[in-house]
Coordinates of C-alpha atoms in Angstrom, one line a residue:
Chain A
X1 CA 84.7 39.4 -1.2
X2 CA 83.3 36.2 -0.5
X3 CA 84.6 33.4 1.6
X4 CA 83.6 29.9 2.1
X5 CA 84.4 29.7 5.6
X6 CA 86.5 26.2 6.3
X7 CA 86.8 24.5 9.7
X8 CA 89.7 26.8 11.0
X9 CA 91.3 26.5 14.5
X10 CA 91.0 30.2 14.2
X11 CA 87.3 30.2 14.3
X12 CA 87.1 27.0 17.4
X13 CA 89.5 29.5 19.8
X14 CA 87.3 32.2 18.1
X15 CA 83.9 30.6 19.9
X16 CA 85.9 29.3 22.6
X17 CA 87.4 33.0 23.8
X18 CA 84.2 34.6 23.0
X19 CA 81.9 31.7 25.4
X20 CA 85.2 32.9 28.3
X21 CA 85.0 36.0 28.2
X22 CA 81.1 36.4 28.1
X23 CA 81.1 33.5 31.2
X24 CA 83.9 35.8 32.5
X25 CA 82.0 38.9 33.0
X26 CA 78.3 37.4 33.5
X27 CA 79.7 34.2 35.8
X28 CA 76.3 32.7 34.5
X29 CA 77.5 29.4 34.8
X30 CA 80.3 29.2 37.1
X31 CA 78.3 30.9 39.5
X32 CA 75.6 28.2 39.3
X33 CA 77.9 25.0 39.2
X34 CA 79.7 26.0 42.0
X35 CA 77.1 26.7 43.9
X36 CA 75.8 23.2 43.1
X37 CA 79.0 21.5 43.9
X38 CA 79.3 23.5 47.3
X39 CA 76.0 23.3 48.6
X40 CA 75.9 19.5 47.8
X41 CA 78.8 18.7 49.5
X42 CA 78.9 20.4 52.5
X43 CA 74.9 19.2 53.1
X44 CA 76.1 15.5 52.6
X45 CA 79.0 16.1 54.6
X46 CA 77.2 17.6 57.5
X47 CA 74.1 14.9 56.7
X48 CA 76.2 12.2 57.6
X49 CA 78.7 13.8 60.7
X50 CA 82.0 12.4 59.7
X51 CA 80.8 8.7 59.3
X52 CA 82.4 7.2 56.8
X53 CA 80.9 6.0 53.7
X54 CA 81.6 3.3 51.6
X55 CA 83.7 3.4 48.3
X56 CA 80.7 2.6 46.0
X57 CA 78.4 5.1 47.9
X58 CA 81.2 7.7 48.0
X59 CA 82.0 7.0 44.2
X60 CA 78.4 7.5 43.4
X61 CA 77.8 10.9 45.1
X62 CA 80.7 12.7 43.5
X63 CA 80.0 11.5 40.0
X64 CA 76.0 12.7 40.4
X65 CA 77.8 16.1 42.3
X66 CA 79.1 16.3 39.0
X67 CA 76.7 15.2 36.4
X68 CA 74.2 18.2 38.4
X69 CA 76.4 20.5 38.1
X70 CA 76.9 19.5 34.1
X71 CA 73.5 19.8 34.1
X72 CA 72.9 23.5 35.7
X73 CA 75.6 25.0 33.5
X74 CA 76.2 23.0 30.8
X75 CA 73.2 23.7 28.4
X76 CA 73.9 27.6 28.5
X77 CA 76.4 27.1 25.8
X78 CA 73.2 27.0 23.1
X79 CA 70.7 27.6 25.4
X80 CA 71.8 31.7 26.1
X81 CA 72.5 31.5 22.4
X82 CA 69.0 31.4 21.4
X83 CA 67.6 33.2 24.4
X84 CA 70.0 35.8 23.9
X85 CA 68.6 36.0 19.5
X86 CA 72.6 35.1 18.8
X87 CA 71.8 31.9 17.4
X88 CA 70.8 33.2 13.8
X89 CA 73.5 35.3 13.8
X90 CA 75.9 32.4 14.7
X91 CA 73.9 29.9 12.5
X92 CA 74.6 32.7 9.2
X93 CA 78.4 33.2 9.4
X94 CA 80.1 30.4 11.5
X95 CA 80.6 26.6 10.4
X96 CA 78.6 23.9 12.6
X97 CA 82.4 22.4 13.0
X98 CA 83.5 25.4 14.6
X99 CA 80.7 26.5 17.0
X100 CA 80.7 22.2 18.0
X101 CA 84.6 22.2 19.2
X102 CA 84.7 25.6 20.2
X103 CA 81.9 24.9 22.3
X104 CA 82.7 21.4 23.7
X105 CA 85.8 22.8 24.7
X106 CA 84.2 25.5 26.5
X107 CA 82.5 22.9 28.2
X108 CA 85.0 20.8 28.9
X109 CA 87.3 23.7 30.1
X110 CA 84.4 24.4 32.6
X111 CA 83.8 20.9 33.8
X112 CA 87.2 20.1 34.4
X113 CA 87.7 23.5 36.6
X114 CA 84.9 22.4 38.6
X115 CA 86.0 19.1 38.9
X116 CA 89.4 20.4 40.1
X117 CA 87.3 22.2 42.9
X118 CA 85.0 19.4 43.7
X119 CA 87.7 16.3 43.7
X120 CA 89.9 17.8 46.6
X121 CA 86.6 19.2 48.7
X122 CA 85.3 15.7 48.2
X123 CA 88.3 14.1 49.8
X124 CA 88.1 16.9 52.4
X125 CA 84.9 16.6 53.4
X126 CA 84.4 13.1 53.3
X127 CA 87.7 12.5 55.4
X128 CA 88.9 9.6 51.5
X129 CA 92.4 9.2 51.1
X130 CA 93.3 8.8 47.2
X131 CA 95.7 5.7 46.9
X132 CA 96.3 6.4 43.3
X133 CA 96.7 9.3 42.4
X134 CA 96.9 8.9 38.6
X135 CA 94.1 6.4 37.5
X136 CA 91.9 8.4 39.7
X137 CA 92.8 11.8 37.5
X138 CA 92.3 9.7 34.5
X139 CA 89.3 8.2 35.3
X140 CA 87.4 11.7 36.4
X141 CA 89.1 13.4 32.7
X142 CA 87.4 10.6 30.3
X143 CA 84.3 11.0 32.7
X144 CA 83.9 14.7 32.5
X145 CA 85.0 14.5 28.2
X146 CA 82.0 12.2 27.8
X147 CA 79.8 14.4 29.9
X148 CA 81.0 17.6 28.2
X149 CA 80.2 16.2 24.8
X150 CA 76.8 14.5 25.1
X151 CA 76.0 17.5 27.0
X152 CA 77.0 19.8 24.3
X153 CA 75.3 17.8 21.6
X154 CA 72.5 17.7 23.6
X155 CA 72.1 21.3 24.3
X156 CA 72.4 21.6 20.9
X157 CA 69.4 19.3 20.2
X158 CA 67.1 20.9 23.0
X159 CA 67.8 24.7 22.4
X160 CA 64.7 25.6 20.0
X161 CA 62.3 23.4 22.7
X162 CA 60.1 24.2 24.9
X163 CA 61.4 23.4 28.7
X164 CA 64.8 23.0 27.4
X165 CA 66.2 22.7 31.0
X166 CA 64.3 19.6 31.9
X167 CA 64.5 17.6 28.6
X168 CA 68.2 18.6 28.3
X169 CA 68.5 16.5 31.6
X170 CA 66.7 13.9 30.6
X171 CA 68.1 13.5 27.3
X172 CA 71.3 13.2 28.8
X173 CA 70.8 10.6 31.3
X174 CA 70.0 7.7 29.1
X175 CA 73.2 8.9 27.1
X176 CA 75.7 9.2 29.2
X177 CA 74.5 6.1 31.4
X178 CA 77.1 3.6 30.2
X179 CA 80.2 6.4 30.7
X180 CA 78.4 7.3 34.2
X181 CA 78.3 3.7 35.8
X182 CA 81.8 2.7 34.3
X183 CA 83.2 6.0 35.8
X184 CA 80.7 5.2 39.6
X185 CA 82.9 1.7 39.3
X186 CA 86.4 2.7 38.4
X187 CA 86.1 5.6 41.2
X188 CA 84.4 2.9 43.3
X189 CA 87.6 0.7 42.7
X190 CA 90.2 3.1 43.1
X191 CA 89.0 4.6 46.5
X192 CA 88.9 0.3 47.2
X193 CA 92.7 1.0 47.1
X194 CA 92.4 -1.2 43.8
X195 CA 93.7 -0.8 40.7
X196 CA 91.4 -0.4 37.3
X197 CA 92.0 -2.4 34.7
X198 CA 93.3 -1.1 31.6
X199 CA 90.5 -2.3 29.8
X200 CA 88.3 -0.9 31.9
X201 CA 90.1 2.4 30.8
X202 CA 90.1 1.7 27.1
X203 CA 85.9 1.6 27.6
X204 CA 85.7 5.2 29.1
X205 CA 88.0 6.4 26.1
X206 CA 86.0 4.2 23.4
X207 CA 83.4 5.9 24.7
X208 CA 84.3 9.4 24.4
X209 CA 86.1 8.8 21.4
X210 CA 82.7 7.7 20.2
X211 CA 80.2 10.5 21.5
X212 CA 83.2 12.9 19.8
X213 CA 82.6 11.3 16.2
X214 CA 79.0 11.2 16.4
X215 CA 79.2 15.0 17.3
X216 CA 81.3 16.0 14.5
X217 CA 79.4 13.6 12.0
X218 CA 76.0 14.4 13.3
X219 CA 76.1 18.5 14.6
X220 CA 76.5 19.7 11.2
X221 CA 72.5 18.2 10.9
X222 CA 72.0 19.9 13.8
X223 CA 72.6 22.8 13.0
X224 CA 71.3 23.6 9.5
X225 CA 67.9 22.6 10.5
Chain B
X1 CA 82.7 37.1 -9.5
X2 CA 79.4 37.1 -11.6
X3 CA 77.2 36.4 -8.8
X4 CA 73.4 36.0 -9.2
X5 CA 70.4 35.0 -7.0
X6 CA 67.3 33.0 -8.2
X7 CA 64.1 32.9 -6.1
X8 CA 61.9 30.0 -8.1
X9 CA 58.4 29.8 -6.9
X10 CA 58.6 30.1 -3.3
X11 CA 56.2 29.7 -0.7
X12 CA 56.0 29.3 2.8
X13 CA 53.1 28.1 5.1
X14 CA 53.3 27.7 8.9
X15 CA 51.0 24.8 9.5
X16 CA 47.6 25.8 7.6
X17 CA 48.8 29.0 7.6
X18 CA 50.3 30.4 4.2
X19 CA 52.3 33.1 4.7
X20 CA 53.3 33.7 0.7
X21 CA 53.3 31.6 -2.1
X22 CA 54.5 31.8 -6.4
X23 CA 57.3 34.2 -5.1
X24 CA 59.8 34.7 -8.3
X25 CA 62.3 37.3 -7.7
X26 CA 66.3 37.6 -9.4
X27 CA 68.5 39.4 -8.3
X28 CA 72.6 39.5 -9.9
X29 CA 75.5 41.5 -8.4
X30 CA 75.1 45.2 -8.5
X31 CA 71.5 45.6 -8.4
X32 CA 68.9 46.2 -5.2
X33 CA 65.9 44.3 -4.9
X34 CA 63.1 45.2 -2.0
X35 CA 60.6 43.6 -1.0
X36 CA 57.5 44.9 0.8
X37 CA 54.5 44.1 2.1
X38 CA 52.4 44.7 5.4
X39 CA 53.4 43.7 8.6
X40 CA 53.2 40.1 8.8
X41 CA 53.2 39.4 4.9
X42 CA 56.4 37.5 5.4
X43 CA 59.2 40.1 4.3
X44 CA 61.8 38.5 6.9
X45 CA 60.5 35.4 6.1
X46 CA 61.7 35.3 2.6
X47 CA 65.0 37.2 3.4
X48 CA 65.5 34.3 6.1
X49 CA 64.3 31.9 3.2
X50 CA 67.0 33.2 0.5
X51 CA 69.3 33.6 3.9
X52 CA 69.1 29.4 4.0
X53 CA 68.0 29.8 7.7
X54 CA 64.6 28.8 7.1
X55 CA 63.6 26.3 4.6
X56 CA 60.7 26.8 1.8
X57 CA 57.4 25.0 2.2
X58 CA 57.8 24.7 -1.7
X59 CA 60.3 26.1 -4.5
X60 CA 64.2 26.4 -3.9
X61 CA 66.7 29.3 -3.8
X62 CA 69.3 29.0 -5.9
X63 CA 72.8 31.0 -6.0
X64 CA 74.7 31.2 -9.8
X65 CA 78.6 32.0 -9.5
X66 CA 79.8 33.0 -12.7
X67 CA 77.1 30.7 -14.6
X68 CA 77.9 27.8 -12.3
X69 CA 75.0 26.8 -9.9
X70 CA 76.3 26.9 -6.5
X71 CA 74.0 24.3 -4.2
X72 CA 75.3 23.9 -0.5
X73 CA 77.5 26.7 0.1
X74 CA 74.4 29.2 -0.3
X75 CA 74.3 30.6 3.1
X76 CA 78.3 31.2 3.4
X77 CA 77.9 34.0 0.3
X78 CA 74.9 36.0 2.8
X79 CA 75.0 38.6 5.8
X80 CA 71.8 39.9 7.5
X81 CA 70.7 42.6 9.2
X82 CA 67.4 41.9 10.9
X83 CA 65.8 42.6 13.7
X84 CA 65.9 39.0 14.6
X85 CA 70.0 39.1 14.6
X86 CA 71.3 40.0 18.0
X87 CA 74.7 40.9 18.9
X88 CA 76.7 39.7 22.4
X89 CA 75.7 42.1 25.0
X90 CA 78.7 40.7 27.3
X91 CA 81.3 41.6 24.2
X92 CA 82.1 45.8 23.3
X93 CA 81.0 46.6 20.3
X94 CA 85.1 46.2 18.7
X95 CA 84.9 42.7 20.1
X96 CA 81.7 41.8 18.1
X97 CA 83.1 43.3 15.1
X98 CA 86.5 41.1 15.1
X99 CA 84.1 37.9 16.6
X100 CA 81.6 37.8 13.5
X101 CA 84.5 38.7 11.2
X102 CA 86.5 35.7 12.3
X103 CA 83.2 33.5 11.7
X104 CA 83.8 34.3 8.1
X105 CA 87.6 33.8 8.0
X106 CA 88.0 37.2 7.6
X107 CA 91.1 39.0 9.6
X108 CA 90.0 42.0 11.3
X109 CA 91.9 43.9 13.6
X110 CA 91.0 46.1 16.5
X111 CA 92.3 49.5 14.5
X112 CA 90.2 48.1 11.7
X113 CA 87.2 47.3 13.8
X114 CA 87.3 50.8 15.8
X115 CA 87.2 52.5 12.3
X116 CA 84.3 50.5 11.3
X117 CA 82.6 51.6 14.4
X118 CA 83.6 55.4 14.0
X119 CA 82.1 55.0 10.7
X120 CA 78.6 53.6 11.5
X121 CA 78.6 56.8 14.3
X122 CA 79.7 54.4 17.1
X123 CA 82.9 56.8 18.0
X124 CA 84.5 55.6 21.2
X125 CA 81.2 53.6 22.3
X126 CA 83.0 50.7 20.0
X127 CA 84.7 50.1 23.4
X128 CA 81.7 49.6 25.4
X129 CA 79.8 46.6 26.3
X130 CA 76.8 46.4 23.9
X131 CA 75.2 45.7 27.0
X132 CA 75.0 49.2 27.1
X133 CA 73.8 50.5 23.8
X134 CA 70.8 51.7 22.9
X135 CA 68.4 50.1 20.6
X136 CA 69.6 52.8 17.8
X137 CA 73.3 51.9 18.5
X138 CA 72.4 48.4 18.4
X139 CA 71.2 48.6 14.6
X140 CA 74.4 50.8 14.0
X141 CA 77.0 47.5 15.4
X142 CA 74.8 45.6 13.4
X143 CA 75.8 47.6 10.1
X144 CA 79.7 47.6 11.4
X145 CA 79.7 44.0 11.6
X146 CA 78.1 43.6 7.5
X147 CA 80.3 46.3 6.3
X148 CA 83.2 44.5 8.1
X149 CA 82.3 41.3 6.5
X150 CA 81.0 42.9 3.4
X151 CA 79.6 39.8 2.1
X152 CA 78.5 39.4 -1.7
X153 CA 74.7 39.5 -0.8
X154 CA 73.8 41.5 1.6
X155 CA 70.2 41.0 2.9
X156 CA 68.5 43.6 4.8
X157 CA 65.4 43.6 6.7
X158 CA 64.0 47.0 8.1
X159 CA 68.0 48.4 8.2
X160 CA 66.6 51.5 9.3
X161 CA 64.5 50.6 12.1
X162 CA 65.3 52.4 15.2
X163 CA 67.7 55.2 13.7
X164 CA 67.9 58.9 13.5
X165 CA 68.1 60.7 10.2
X166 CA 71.6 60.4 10.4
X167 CA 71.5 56.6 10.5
X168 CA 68.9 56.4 7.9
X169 CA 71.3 58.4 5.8
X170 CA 74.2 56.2 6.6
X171 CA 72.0 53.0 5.9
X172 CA 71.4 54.7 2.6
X173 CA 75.1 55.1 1.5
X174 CA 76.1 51.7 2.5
X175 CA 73.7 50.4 0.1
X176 CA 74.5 52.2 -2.7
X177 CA 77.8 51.7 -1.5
X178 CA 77.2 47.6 -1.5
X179 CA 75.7 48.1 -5.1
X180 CA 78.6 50.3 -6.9
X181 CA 80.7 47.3 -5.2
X182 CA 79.2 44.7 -7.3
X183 CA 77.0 43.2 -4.2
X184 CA 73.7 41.9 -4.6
X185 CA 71.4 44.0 -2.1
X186 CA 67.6 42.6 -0.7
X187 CA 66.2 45.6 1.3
X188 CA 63.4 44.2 3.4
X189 CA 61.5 47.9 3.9
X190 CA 58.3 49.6 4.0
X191 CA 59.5 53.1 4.5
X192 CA 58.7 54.9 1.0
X193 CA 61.9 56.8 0.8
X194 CA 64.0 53.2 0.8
X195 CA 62.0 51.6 -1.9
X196 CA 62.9 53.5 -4.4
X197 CA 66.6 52.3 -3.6
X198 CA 65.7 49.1 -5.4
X199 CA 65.8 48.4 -9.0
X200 CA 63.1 46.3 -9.1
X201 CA 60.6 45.8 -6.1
X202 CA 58.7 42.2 -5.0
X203 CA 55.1 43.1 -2.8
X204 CA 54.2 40.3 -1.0

């Protein structure tokens, strides 16, 4: 009759599947990233009439394409939970463990499908050509795990505030500022037709290996009150 | 399991405001407590409070597992019904059924989770969104998913709220239900037919 509830894969593809399939049949916050992505692009793109910009300035523009979009979509995850009256629900019979993974991955899931959409437009639109393939791959995964899980421990911090959307953003910033210039100058280098240093690589993981822990030591907190 | 709650001296304020204070209750396993008071007196309050969603301004809650105080794992023991408790609109009602029940750890399959459904008057509406439910339905998905995870306290505030005669008479056999099972029941209620359910009764 009673169970103690452990941290359970189970229960993370539990929240996982049910944050797909609700995003599947409302498109909440695909509709709204892609959107973002698409209208920010094309305007640029059109802004500027096929002159060509310059590695740092092109790095720059698709890693804030991307932190926008993070920051339209990403806070539903906790944000439609208590809007919704879910959260107490959620807050009663699942684990803080399982709602944080099941929910970064969500997140992450969602980042990295946009990201798949806005990388090739971006070389499209902007007329880049990708020397290296591979480091540039790596380089937009570790920035969009760091952005996935500051923004989903930040959603979780701003969900019972008042103008959640705007302190969610700039809550985030400040954050994710050392992943966000690391990942500006790695792009910045590899469109350079330069290779970044593994080192260089080693930070950006550091650094989501360290937003990760403080989630999983910190969200319980969270949570609970 | 010899299960038993203790509510020791619990108040709660809300800035200067105090919404109850000195609240002693007990409860064990197999017995229904209510609790009632006037709107605003702080009935889902203190289920909330013994729920450990809300802490206590003062006093503590304390769960006893077969003599044994039990001090973190409190809210893991509860399920609530309460007005406050929404399901997922986007999910059918099945889906929310096998979603809660997986919170808990607790297998529940789609056969098992339509037959909870049939049994709380749902029929085949178990396969509809809960988008589409009404507010009676609602309440009904609501006592599905606490039957499906038929927890060892079950806490319910205003169970009846919203439902036919019908419901209220099924709210009524799940409780005795609960009771017979060894489960410790809080019935949040103000309707006078309910609080004579309870053993013992706190006013607040």
């Amino acid at each position: 009759m009673a169970r103690v509830p452990l941290l359970s894969s189970n229960a993370v593809w539990a929240v996982f599947t049910k944050e797909a399939v609700c995003e599947s049949r409302t498109k909440y916050a695909v509709g709204a990233l892609v959107m973002f992505a698409l209208t920010a692009l094309s305007s640029v793109s059109l802004a500027i009439a096929g002159v060509s910009l310059a590695p740092e300035l092109a790095a720059a523009l698709l890693w804030i394409v991307l932190f926008f979009c993070a920051m339209a979509g990403l806070a539903r995850v906790f944000v439609q939970e208590q809007e919704a009256g879910t959260l107490l629900g959620l807050r009663l019979y699942a684990t803080g463990q399982a709602v944080f993974w099941g929910k970064l991955l969500f997140n992450l899931v969602l980042l990295l499908g946009l990201t798949g959409i806005v990388a090739p437009l971006f070389t499209v639109f902007f007329g880049i050509e990708i020397w290296y393939w591979l480091p540039f791959v790596i380089v937009l995964l570790l920035g969009c795990v760091g952005m996935a899980a500051v923004a989903t421990l930040t959603a979780a911090m701003v969900m019972y505030a008042q103008g959640k959307h705007a302190i969610f953003t700039v809550l985030t910033f400040p954050v994710l500022l050392p992943q966000f210039l690391s990942a500006i100058n790695l792009t910045a280098k590899i469109l350079s037709e330069d290779m970044p240093e593994l080192s260089e690589l080693m930070f950006m993981a550091g650094y989501d290996a360290a937003v990760v822990a403080a989630g999983i030591l910190l969200f319980d907190y969270l949570w609970q009150e | 399991m010899d299960i038993r709650i203790v509510v020791d001296n619990i108040g709660k304020s809300f800035g200067e405001k105090r919404l109850f204070s000195n609240v002693f209750a007990e409860i064990a396993g197999g017995q229904c407590l209510t609790v009632t008071g006037c709107n605003g007196s702080g009935k889902s309050t203190l289920l909330k409070i013994i729920a450990g969603l809300v802490r206590p301004t003062a006093g503590q809650v304390k769960l006893i597992l077969d003599n044994r105080l039990c001090p973190k794992e409190r809210i893991y023991y509860m399920g609530l019904v309460a007005p406050e408790v929404s399901m997922y609109l986007a999910l059918t009602g099945i889906e929310n059924i096998i979603f809660w029940t997986k919170m808990r750890g607790i297998s529940c399959s789609k056969v098992e989770a339509e037959n909870f459904c049939r049994q709380m008057g749902l029929g085949k509406s178990g396969c509809d969104l809960v988008a589409t439910y009404s507010t009676g339905m609602r309440q009904r998905l609501k006592l599905a998913v606490i039957k499906a995870i038929n927890p060892p306290i079950w806490l319910l505030d205003e169970p009846s709220s919203n439902l036919d005669e019908g419901g209220k008479e099924l709210v009524k056999e799940l409780i005795f239900a609960a009771v017979a099972q060894k489960a410790a029941v809080m019935l949040a209620t103000n309707e006078s037919e309910e609080v004579m359910y309870g053993k013992s009764t706190i006013t607040l």
